[in-house]
PDB file of C-alpha atoms in Angstrom:
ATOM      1  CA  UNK A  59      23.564  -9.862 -10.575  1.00  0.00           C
ATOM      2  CA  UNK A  60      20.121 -10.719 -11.473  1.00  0.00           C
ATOM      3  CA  UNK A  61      16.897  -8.497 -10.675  1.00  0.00           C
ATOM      4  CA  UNK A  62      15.905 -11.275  -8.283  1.00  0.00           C
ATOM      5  CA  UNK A  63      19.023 -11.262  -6.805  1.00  0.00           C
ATOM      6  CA  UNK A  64      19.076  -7.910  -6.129  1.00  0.00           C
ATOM      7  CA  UNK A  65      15.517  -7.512  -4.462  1.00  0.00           C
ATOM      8  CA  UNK A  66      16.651 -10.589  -2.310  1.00  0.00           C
ATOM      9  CA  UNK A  67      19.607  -8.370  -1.216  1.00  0.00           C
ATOM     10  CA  UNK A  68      17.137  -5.040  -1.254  1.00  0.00           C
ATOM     11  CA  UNK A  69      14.219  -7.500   0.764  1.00  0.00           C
ATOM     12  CA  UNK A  70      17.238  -7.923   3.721  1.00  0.00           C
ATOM     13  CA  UNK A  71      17.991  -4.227   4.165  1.00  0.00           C
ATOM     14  CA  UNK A  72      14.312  -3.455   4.644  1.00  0.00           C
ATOM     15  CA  UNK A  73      13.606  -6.531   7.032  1.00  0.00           C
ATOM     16  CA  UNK A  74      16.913  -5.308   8.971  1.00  0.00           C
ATOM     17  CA  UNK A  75      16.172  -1.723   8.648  1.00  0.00           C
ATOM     18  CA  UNK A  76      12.890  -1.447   9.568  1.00  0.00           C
ATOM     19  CA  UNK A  77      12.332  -4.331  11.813  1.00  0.00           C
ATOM     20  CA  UNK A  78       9.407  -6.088   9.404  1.00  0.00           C
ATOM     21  CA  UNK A  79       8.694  -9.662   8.315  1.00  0.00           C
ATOM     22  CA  UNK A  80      10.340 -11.321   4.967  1.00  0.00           C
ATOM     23  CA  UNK A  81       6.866 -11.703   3.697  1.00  0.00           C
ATOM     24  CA  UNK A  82       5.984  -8.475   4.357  1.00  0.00           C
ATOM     25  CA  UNK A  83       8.468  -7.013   1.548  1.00  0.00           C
ATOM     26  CA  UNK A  84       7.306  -7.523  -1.714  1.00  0.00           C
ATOM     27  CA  UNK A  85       7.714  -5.653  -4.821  1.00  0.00           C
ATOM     28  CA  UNK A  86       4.412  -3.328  -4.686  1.00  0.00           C
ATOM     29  CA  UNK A  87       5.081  -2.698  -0.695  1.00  0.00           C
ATOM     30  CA  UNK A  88       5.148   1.119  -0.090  1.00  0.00           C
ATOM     31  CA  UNK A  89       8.297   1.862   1.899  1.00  0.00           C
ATOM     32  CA  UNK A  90       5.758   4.090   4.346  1.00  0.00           C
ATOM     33  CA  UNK A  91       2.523   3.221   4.266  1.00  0.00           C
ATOM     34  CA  UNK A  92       3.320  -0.719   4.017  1.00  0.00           C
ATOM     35  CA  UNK A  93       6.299  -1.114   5.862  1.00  0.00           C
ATOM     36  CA  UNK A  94       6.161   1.467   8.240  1.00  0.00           C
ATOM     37  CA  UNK A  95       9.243   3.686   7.052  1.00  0.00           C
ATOM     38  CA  UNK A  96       9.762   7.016   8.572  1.00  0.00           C
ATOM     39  CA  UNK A  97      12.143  10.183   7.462  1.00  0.00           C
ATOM     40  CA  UNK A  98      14.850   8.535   9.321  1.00  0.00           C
ATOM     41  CA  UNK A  99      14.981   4.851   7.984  1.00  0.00           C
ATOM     42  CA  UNK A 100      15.584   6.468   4.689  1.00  0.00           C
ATOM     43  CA  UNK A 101      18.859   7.131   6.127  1.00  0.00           C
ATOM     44  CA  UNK A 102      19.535   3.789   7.247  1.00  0.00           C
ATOM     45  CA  UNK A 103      18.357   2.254   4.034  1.00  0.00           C
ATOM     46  CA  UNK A 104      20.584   4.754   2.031  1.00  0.00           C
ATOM     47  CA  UNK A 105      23.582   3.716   4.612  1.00  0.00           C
ATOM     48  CA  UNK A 106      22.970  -0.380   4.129  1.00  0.00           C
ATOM     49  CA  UNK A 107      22.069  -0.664   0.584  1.00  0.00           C
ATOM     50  CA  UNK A 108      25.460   1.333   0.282  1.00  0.00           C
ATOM     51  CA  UNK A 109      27.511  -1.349   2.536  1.00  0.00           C
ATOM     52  CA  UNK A 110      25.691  -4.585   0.827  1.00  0.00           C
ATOM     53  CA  UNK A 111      25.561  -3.320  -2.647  1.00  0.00           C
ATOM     54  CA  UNK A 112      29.162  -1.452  -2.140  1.00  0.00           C
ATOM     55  CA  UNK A 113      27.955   2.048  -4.198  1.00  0.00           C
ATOM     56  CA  UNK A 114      28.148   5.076  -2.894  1.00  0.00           C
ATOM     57  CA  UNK A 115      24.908   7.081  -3.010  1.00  0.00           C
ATOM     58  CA  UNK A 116      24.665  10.864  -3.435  1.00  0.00           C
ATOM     59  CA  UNK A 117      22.522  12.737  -1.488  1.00  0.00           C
ATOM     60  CA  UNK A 118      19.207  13.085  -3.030  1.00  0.00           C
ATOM     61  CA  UNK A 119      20.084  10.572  -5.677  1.00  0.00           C
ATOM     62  CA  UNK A 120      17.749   8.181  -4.329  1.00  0.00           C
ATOM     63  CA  UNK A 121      15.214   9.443  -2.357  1.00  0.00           C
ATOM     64  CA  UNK A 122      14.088  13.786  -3.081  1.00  0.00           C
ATOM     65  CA  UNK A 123      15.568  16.544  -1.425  1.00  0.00           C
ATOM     66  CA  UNK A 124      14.466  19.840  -0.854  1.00  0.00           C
ATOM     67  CA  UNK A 125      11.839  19.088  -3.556  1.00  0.00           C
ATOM     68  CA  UNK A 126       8.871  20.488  -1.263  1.00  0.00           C
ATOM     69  CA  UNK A 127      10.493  23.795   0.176  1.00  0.00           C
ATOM     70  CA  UNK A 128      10.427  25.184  -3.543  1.00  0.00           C
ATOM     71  CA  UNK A 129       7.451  27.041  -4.359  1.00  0.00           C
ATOM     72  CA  UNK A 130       8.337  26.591  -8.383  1.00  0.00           C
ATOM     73  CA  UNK A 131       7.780  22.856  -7.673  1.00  0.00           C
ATOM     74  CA  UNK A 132       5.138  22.851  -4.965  1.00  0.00           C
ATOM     75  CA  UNK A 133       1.875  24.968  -4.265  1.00  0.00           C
ATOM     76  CA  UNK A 134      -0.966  24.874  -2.552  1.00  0.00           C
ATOM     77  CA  UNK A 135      -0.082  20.890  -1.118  1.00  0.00           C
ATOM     78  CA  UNK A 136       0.609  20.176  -5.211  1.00  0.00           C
ATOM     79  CA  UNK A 137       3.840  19.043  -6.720  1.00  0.00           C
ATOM     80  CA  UNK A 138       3.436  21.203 -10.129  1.00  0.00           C
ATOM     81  CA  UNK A 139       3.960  20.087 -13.484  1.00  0.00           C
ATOM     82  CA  UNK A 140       7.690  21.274 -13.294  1.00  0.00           C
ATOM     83  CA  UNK A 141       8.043  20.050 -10.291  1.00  0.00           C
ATOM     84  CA  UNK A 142       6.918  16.364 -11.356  1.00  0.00           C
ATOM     85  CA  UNK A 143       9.325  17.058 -14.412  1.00  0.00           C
ATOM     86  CA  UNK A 144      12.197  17.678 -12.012  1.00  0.00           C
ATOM     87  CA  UNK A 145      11.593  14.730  -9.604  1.00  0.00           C
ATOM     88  CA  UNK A 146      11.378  12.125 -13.035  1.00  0.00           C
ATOM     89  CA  UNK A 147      14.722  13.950 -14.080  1.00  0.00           C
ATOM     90  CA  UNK A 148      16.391  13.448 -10.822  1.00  0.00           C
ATOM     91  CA  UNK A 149      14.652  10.038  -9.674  1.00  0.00           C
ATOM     92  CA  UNK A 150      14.138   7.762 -13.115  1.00  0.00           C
ATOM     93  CA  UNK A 151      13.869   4.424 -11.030  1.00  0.00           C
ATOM     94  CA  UNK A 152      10.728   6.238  -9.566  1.00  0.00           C
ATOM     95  CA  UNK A 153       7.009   6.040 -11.265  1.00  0.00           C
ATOM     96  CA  UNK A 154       5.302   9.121 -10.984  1.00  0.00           C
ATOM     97  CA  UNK A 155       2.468   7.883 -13.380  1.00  0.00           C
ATOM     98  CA  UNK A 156       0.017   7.325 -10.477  1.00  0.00           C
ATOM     99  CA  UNK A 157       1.020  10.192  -8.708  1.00  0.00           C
ATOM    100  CA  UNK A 158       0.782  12.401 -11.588  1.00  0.00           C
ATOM    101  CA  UNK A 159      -3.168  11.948 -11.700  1.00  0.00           C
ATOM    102  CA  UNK A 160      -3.131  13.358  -7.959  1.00  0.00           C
ATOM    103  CA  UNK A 161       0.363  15.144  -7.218  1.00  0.00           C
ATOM    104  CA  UNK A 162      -0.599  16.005  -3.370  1.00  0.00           C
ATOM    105  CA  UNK A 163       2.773  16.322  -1.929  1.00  0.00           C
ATOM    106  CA  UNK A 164       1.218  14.290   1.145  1.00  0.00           C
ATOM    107  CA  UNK A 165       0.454  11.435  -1.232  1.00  0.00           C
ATOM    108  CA  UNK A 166       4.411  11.377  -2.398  1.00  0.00           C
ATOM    109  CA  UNK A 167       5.836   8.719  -0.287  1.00  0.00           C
ATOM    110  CA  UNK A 168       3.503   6.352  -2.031  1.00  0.00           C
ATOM    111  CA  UNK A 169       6.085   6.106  -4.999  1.00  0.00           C
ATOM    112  CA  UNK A 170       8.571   4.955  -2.962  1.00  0.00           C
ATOM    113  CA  UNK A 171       7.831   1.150  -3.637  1.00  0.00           C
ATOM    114  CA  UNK A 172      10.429  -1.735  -2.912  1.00  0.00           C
ATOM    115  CA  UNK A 173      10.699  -2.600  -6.900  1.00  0.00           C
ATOM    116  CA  UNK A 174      11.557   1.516  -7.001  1.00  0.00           C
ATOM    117  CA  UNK A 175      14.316   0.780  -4.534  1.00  0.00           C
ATOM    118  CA  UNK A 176      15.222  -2.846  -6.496  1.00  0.00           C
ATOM    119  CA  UNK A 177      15.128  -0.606  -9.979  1.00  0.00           C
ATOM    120  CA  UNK A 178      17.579   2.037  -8.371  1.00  0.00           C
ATOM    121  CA  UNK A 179      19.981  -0.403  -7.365  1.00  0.00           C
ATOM    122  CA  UNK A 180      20.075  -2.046 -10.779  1.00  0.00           C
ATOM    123  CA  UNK A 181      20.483   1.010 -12.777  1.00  0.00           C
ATOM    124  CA  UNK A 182      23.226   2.219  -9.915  1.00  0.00           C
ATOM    125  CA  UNK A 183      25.128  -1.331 -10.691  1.00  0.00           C
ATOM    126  CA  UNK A 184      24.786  -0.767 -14.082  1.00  0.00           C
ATOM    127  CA  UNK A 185      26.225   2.315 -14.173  1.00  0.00           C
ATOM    128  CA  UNK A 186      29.173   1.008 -12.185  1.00  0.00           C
ATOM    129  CA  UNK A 187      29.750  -1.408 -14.722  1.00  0.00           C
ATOM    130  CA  UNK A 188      29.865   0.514 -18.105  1.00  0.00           C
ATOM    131  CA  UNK A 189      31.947   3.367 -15.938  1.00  0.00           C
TER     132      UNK A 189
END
């Protein structure tokens, strides 16, 4: 499957999940701010890229968990140095350059960009395939 296949797929799950316009989905759209997701349609994303793509996804595989309630990766509103070291560990299709230059932990839903989503479906595929 090709990358533009795959944010076609990826662009249909957002329009369904979260109830926006085709047009509206483009690579650099932030899954918040842009399109309007909240803590819940991360769950329905998780649960329809699953059914169309046919992976299973692991808990905190795609989106962070539990990364904010540890005080060895956040403090003070910051995600520390260790903490951005764990999140890039955990969440490669991610790109925590940006947010690196101004890790407020309010200002980390801003990574979470369709081509993120479209990049953690092709390296999940991928996987699949040399497994």
């Amino acid at each position: 499957m090709t990358r533009d296949e795959i944010f076609e797929k990826v662009r249909e799950v957002l329009v369904d999940a979260l109830g926006v316009d085709d047009d509206e989905v483009t690579p650099d759209a932030r899954l918040t701010s842009d399109l309007g997701a909240e803590s819940i349609d991360f769950l329905d994303i998780t649960f329809k890229l699953e059914q169309v793509f046919e992976f299973k996804i692991s808990e905190g595989e795609m989106f962070p968990s539990n990364v904010a309630q540890d005080p060895t990766y956040v403090q003070d509103g910051k995600v520390t140095p260790k903490g951005i070291a764990e999140l890039r560990a955990k969440l490669p299709h991610f790109d925590f350059s940006e947010f690196e230059k101004d890790p407020q932990l309010r200002r980390i839903a801003d990574v979470f960009t369709v081509d993120a989503i479209v990049s953690f479906v092709e390296r999940k595929l991928d996987s699949n395939v040399t497994a």
